[in-house]
Amino acid sequence: MDQSKLIASEAVADMVTQAIPDDERLWVPQAENVWFRPLLLNSTEGQWVNLLRVRRSGVLSRHRHPAPVHGYVIKGSWRYLEHDWIARQGMYVFEPPGEVHTLVVDEDVEEMITFFHVFGALIYFDQDDRPVAHDDVHTKIEMCKRHFEAVGLGADFVKQFVR
Ligand code: FE
């Protein structure tokens, strides 16, 4: 028996794609002047891989991760108010689970694009540390469906990113 065929018969489809797409419709609006570009939406393990694109300065969100996040800054820069480092173009960031932090993009940054691999969820907090909303792979899939339907690609367009 051919071993490679045995393994492949149970494997899900691979994916090789232009991460920063030519088609603007692949950027899903998250907030005003904030978009995400889905790459991999893992609905069985509760994690997702996406690019975050921001074209405004100021506070983007105050949030907490119950699970780890890996980031790679493709363009521009960003930081957390709670830390003294700045994530700049070309840098890798590991966010361990557990802390509440406040994502900001500074005024001199015209556009920020960062690759994020997020496990679990982002829980959003208000200024008084009360949880007000969350995102997980399922809210991401829903946002994609609504957006892709609205721009004429169809809700099922999201399925190519789901594993
Ligand atoms: Fe974070």
PDB file of C-alpha atoms and ligand atoms in Angstrom:
ATOM      1  CA  MET A   1       0.000   0.000   0.000  1.00  0.00           C
ATOM      2  CA  ASP A   2       1.245   3.482  -0.875  1.00  0.00           C
ATOM      3  CA  GLN A   3       1.783   5.241   2.473  1.00  0.00           C
ATOM      4  CA  SER A   4       1.403   8.744   1.025  1.00  0.00           C
ATOM      5  CA  LYS A   5      -2.035   7.900  -0.341  1.00  0.00           C
ATOM      6  CA  LEU A   6      -3.123   6.437   3.007  1.00  0.00           C
ATOM      7  CA  ILE A   7      -2.266   9.669   4.818  1.00  0.00           C
ATOM      8  CA  ALA A   8      -3.766  11.904   2.153  1.00  0.00           C
ATOM      9  CA  SER A   9      -7.115  10.117   2.192  1.00  0.00           C
ATOM     10  CA  GLU A  10      -7.913  11.541   5.647  1.00  0.00           C
ATOM     11  CA  ALA A  11      -6.338  14.980   5.199  1.00  0.00           C
ATOM     12  CA  VAL A  12      -8.364  18.140   4.638  1.00  0.00           C
ATOM     13  CA  ALA A  13      -7.614  20.274   1.607  1.00  0.00           C
ATOM     14  CA  ASP A  14      -4.501  22.406   1.723  1.00  0.00           C
ATOM     15  CA  MET A  15      -4.588  26.120   0.957  1.00  0.00           C
ATOM     16  CA  VAL A  16      -2.134  28.354  -0.851  1.00  0.00           C
ATOM     17  CA  THR A  17      -3.377  31.848  -1.422  1.00  0.00           C
ATOM     18  CA  GLN A  18      -2.388  35.469  -1.950  1.00  0.00           C
ATOM     19  CA  ALA A  19      -2.636  36.707   1.643  1.00  0.00           C
ATOM     20  CA  ILE A  20      -3.026  40.381   0.698  1.00  0.00           C
ATOM     21  CA  PRO A  21      -5.676  39.947  -1.969  1.00  0.00           C
ATOM     22  CA  ASP A  22      -6.074  41.766  -5.272  1.00  0.00           C
ATOM     23  CA  ASP A  23      -9.848  41.728  -4.720  1.00  0.00           C
ATOM     24  CA  GLU A  24     -10.799  44.373  -2.138  1.00  0.00           C
ATOM     25  CA  ARG A  25     -13.997  42.451  -1.366  1.00  0.00           C
ATOM     26  CA  LEU A  26     -11.972  39.881   0.594  1.00  0.00           C
ATOM     27  CA  TRP A  27     -11.428  42.482   3.322  1.00  0.00           C
ATOM     28  CA  VAL A  28     -14.315  42.082   5.760  1.00  0.00           C
ATOM     29  CA  PRO A  29     -15.301  45.259   7.654  1.00  0.00           C
ATOM     30  CA  GLN A  30     -14.869  44.870  11.419  1.00  0.00           C
ATOM     31  CA  ALA A  31     -15.380  48.514  12.432  1.00  0.00           C
ATOM     32  CA  GLU A  32     -14.968  51.896  10.774  1.00  0.00           C
ATOM     33  CA  ASN A  33     -11.632  51.812   8.913  1.00  0.00           C
ATOM     34  CA  VAL A  34     -10.854  48.378  10.370  1.00  0.00           C
ATOM     35  CA  TRP A  35     -11.008  45.198   8.289  1.00  0.00           C
ATOM     36  CA  PHE A  36      -9.937  41.570   8.536  1.00  0.00           C
ATOM     37  CA  ARG A  37      -8.965  39.296   5.688  1.00  0.00           C
ATOM     38  CA  PRO A  38      -9.843  35.679   6.601  1.00  0.00           C
ATOM     39  CA  LEU A  39      -7.194  33.096   5.788  1.00  0.00           C
ATOM     40  CA  LEU A  40      -8.141  30.050   7.841  1.00  0.00           C
ATOM     41  CA  LEU A  41     -11.270  29.680   9.955  1.00  0.00           C
ATOM     42  CA  ASN A  42     -10.927  26.560  12.069  1.00  0.00           C
ATOM     43  CA  SER A  43     -14.398  25.746  13.332  1.00  0.00           C
ATOM     44  CA  THR A  44     -13.453  22.442  14.977  1.00  0.00           C
ATOM     45  CA  GLU A  45     -10.567  23.736  17.097  1.00  0.00           C
ATOM     46  CA  GLY A  46     -11.934  27.236  17.746  1.00  0.00           C
ATOM     47  CA  GLN A  47      -9.118  29.273  16.202  1.00  0.00           C
ATOM     48  CA  TRP A  48      -8.592  31.479  13.206  1.00  0.00           C
ATOM     49  CA  VAL A  49      -5.875  33.033  11.065  1.00  0.00           C
ATOM     50  CA  ASN A  50      -6.432  36.426   9.514  1.00  0.00           C
ATOM     51  CA  LEU A  51      -4.860  39.716   8.518  1.00  0.00           C
ATOM     52  CA  LEU A  52      -6.011  42.787  10.405  1.00  0.00           C
ATOM     53  CA  ARG A  53      -5.933  46.067   8.455  1.00  0.00           C
ATOM     54  CA  VAL A  54      -6.390  49.427  10.156  1.00  0.00           C
ATOM     55  CA  ARG A  55      -6.494  52.848   8.499  1.00  0.00           C
ATOM     56  CA  ARG A  56      -7.225  55.054  11.479  1.00  0.00           C
ATOM     57  CA  SER A  57      -5.408  56.045  14.607  1.00  0.00           C
ATOM     58  CA  GLY A  58      -6.570  55.807  18.187  1.00  0.00           C
ATOM     59  CA  VAL A  59      -7.879  53.088  20.460  1.00  0.00           C
ATOM     60  CA  LEU A  60      -9.146  50.077  18.508  1.00  0.00           C
ATOM     61  CA  SER A  61     -10.210  47.750  21.267  1.00  0.00           C
ATOM     62  CA  ARG A  62      -9.679  46.765  24.858  1.00  0.00           C
ATOM     63  CA  HIS A  63      -9.672  43.004  25.020  1.00  0.00           C
ATOM     64  CA  ARG A  64      -8.547  39.835  26.720  1.00  0.00           C
ATOM     65  CA  HIS A  65      -7.462  36.494  25.239  1.00  0.00           C
ATOM     66  CA  PRO A  66      -8.276  33.307  27.131  1.00  0.00           C
ATOM     67  CA  ALA A  67      -5.860  31.532  24.775  1.00  0.00           C
ATOM     68  CA  PRO A  68      -2.657  32.508  22.940  1.00  0.00           C
ATOM     69  CA  VAL A  69      -2.256  34.796  19.938  1.00  0.00           C
ATOM     70  CA  HIS A  70       0.629  34.924  17.471  1.00  0.00           C
ATOM     71  CA  GLY A  71       1.163  38.029  15.365  1.00  0.00           C
ATOM     72  CA  TYR A  72       3.480  39.153  12.573  1.00  0.00           C
ATOM     73  CA  VAL A  73       3.456  42.813  11.540  1.00  0.00           C
ATOM     74  CA  ILE A  74       3.393  43.124   7.746  1.00  0.00           C
ATOM     75  CA  LYS A  75       2.991  46.896   7.517  1.00  0.00           C
ATOM     76  CA  GLY A  76       2.842  49.880   9.850  1.00  0.00           C
ATOM     77  CA  SER A  77       2.898  49.517  13.612  1.00  0.00           C
ATOM     78  CA  TRP A  78       0.686  49.197  16.705  1.00  0.00           C
ATOM     79  CA  ARG A  79       1.025  48.834  20.432  1.00  0.00           C
ATOM     80  CA  TYR A  80      -0.786  48.081  23.647  1.00  0.00           C
ATOM     81  CA  LEU A  81      -1.263  50.880  26.183  1.00  0.00           C
ATOM     82  CA  GLU A  82      -0.277  48.450  28.946  1.00  0.00           C
ATOM     83  CA  HIS A  83       3.186  47.766  27.465  1.00  0.00           C
ATOM     84  CA  ASP A  84       6.177  49.879  26.506  1.00  0.00           C
ATOM     85  CA  TRP A  85       7.013  48.008  23.286  1.00  0.00           C
ATOM     86  CA  ILE A  86       5.820  48.886  19.791  1.00  0.00           C
ATOM     87  CA  ALA A  87       5.027  46.128  17.275  1.00  0.00           C
ATOM     88  CA  ARG A  88       6.666  47.401  14.093  1.00  0.00           C
ATOM     89  CA  GLN A  89       6.844  46.112  10.534  1.00  0.00           C
ATOM     90  CA  GLY A  90       8.661  42.771  10.432  1.00  0.00           C
ATOM     91  CA  MET A  91       8.177  41.990  14.125  1.00  0.00           C
ATOM     92  CA  TYR A  92       6.713  38.853  15.669  1.00  0.00           C
ATOM     93  CA  VAL A  93       4.469  39.179  18.724  1.00  0.00           C
ATOM     94  CA  PHE A  94       3.384  36.411  21.095  1.00  0.00           C
ATOM     95  CA  GLU A  95       0.431  37.310  23.298  1.00  0.00           C
ATOM     96  CA  PRO A  96       0.071  34.862  26.175  1.00  0.00           C
ATOM     97  CA  PRO A  97      -3.424  34.197  27.486  1.00  0.00           C
ATOM     98  CA  GLY A  98      -4.723  36.117  30.431  1.00  0.00           C
ATOM     99  CA  GLU A  99      -4.263  39.867  30.319  1.00  0.00           C
ATOM    100  CA  VAL A 100      -6.581  42.688  29.342  1.00  0.00           C
ATOM    101  CA  HIS A 101      -4.848  45.046  26.940  1.00  0.00           C
ATOM    102  CA  THR A 102      -5.749  48.054  24.838  1.00  0.00           C
ATOM    103  CA  LEU A 103      -4.787  48.067  21.164  1.00  0.00           C
ATOM    104  CA  VAL A 104      -3.849  51.446  19.724  1.00  0.00           C
ATOM    105  CA  VAL A 105      -2.515  52.650  16.382  1.00  0.00           C
ATOM    106  CA  ASP A 106      -0.552  55.898  16.535  1.00  0.00           C
ATOM    107  CA  GLU A 107      -1.357  58.955  14.452  1.00  0.00           C
ATOM    108  CA  ASP A 108       1.668  58.768  12.153  1.00  0.00           C
ATOM    109  CA  VAL A 109       0.607  55.298  10.895  1.00  0.00           C
ATOM    110  CA  GLU A 110      -1.418  55.550   7.692  1.00  0.00           C
ATOM    111  CA  GLU A 111      -2.065  51.837   7.386  1.00  0.00           C
ATOM    112  CA  MET A 112      -1.356  48.863   9.625  1.00  0.00           C
ATOM    113  CA  ILE A 113      -1.560  45.259   8.438  1.00  0.00           C
ATOM    114  CA  THR A 114      -0.799  42.411  10.841  1.00  0.00           C
ATOM    115  CA  PHE A 115      -1.083  38.648  10.485  1.00  0.00           C
ATOM    116  CA  PHE A 116      -2.791  37.181  13.560  1.00  0.00           C
ATOM    117  CA  HIS A 117      -3.309  33.557  14.545  1.00  0.00           C
ATOM    118  CA  VAL A 118      -5.894  33.739  17.322  1.00  0.00           C
ATOM    119  CA  PHE A 119      -6.878  30.794  19.504  1.00  0.00           C
ATOM    120  CA  GLY A 120     -10.176  30.769  21.353  1.00  0.00           C
ATOM    121  CA  ALA A 121     -11.631  34.244  21.471  1.00  0.00           C
ATOM    122  CA  LEU A 122     -11.197  37.949  21.947  1.00  0.00           C
ATOM    123  CA  ILE A 123     -13.331  39.214  24.821  1.00  0.00           C
ATOM    124  CA  TYR A 124     -13.921  42.963  24.571  1.00  0.00           C
ATOM    125  CA  PHE A 125     -14.024  45.121  27.707  1.00  0.00           C
ATOM    126  CA  ASP A 126     -15.265  48.632  28.377  1.00  0.00           C
ATOM    127  CA  GLN A 127     -13.293  51.208  30.364  1.00  0.00           C
ATOM    128  CA  ASP A 128     -14.686  49.818  33.624  1.00  0.00           C
ATOM    129  CA  ASP A 129     -13.369  46.319  32.847  1.00  0.00           C
ATOM    130  CA  ARG A 130     -16.795  44.913  32.087  1.00  0.00           C
ATOM    131  CA  PRO A 131     -16.991  42.383  29.241  1.00  0.00           C
ATOM    132  CA  VAL A 132     -19.194  43.836  26.508  1.00  0.00           C
ATOM    133  CA  ALA A 133     -18.743  41.587  23.462  1.00  0.00           C
ATOM    134  CA  HIS A 134     -16.591  38.839  22.044  1.00  0.00           C
ATOM    135  CA  ASP A 135     -15.269  37.414  18.798  1.00  0.00           C
ATOM    136  CA  ASP A 136     -14.499  33.791  18.111  1.00  0.00           C
ATOM    137  CA  VAL A 137     -14.194  31.732  14.951  1.00  0.00           C
ATOM    138  CA  HIS A 138     -17.989  31.532  14.704  1.00  0.00           C
ATOM    139  CA  THR A 139     -18.589  35.296  14.901  1.00  0.00           C
ATOM    140  CA  LYS A 140     -15.833  35.674  12.303  1.00  0.00           C
ATOM    141  CA  ILE A 141     -17.529  33.185   9.993  1.00  0.00           C
ATOM    142  CA  GLU A 142     -20.852  35.024  10.417  1.00  0.00           C
ATOM    143  CA  MET A 143     -19.263  38.399   9.629  1.00  0.00           C
ATOM    144  CA  CYS A 144     -17.671  36.871   6.517  1.00  0.00           C
ATOM    145  CA  LYS A 145     -20.968  35.377   5.365  1.00  0.00           C
ATOM    146  CA  ARG A 146     -22.862  38.673   5.721  1.00  0.00           C
ATOM    147  CA  HIS A 147     -20.130  40.664   3.999  1.00  0.00           C
ATOM    148  CA  PHE A 148     -19.544  38.224   1.128  1.00  0.00           C
ATOM    149  CA  GLU A 149     -23.295  38.068   0.523  1.00  0.00           C
ATOM    150  CA  ALA A 150     -23.532  41.882   0.520  1.00  0.00           C
ATOM    151  CA  VAL A 151     -20.673  42.348  -1.976  1.00  0.00           C
ATOM    152  CA  GLY A 152     -22.015  39.755  -4.392  1.00  0.00           C
ATOM    153  CA  LEU A 153     -19.649  36.854  -3.693  1.00  0.00           C
ATOM    154  CA  GLY A 154     -22.349  34.889  -1.864  1.00  0.00           C
ATOM    155  CA  ALA A 155     -22.387  33.692   1.754  1.00  0.00           C
ATOM    156  CA  ASP A 156     -20.879  30.331   0.764  1.00  0.00           C
ATOM    157  CA  PHE A 157     -17.699  32.097  -0.384  1.00  0.00           C
ATOM    158  CA  VAL A 158     -16.518  31.754   3.232  1.00  0.00           C
ATOM    159  CA  LYS A 159     -16.446  27.957   2.956  1.00  0.00           C
ATOM    160  CA  GLN A 160     -13.088  27.974   1.155  1.00  0.00           C
ATOM    161  CA  PHE A 161     -11.490  29.333   4.353  1.00  0.00           C
ATOM    162  CA  VAL A 162     -13.104  26.870   6.753  1.00  0.00           C
ATOM    163  CA  ARG A 163     -11.247  23.725   7.829  1.00  0.00           C
TER     164      ARG A 163
HETATM  165 FE    FE B   1      -4.431  41.164  21.965  1.00  0.00          FE
END
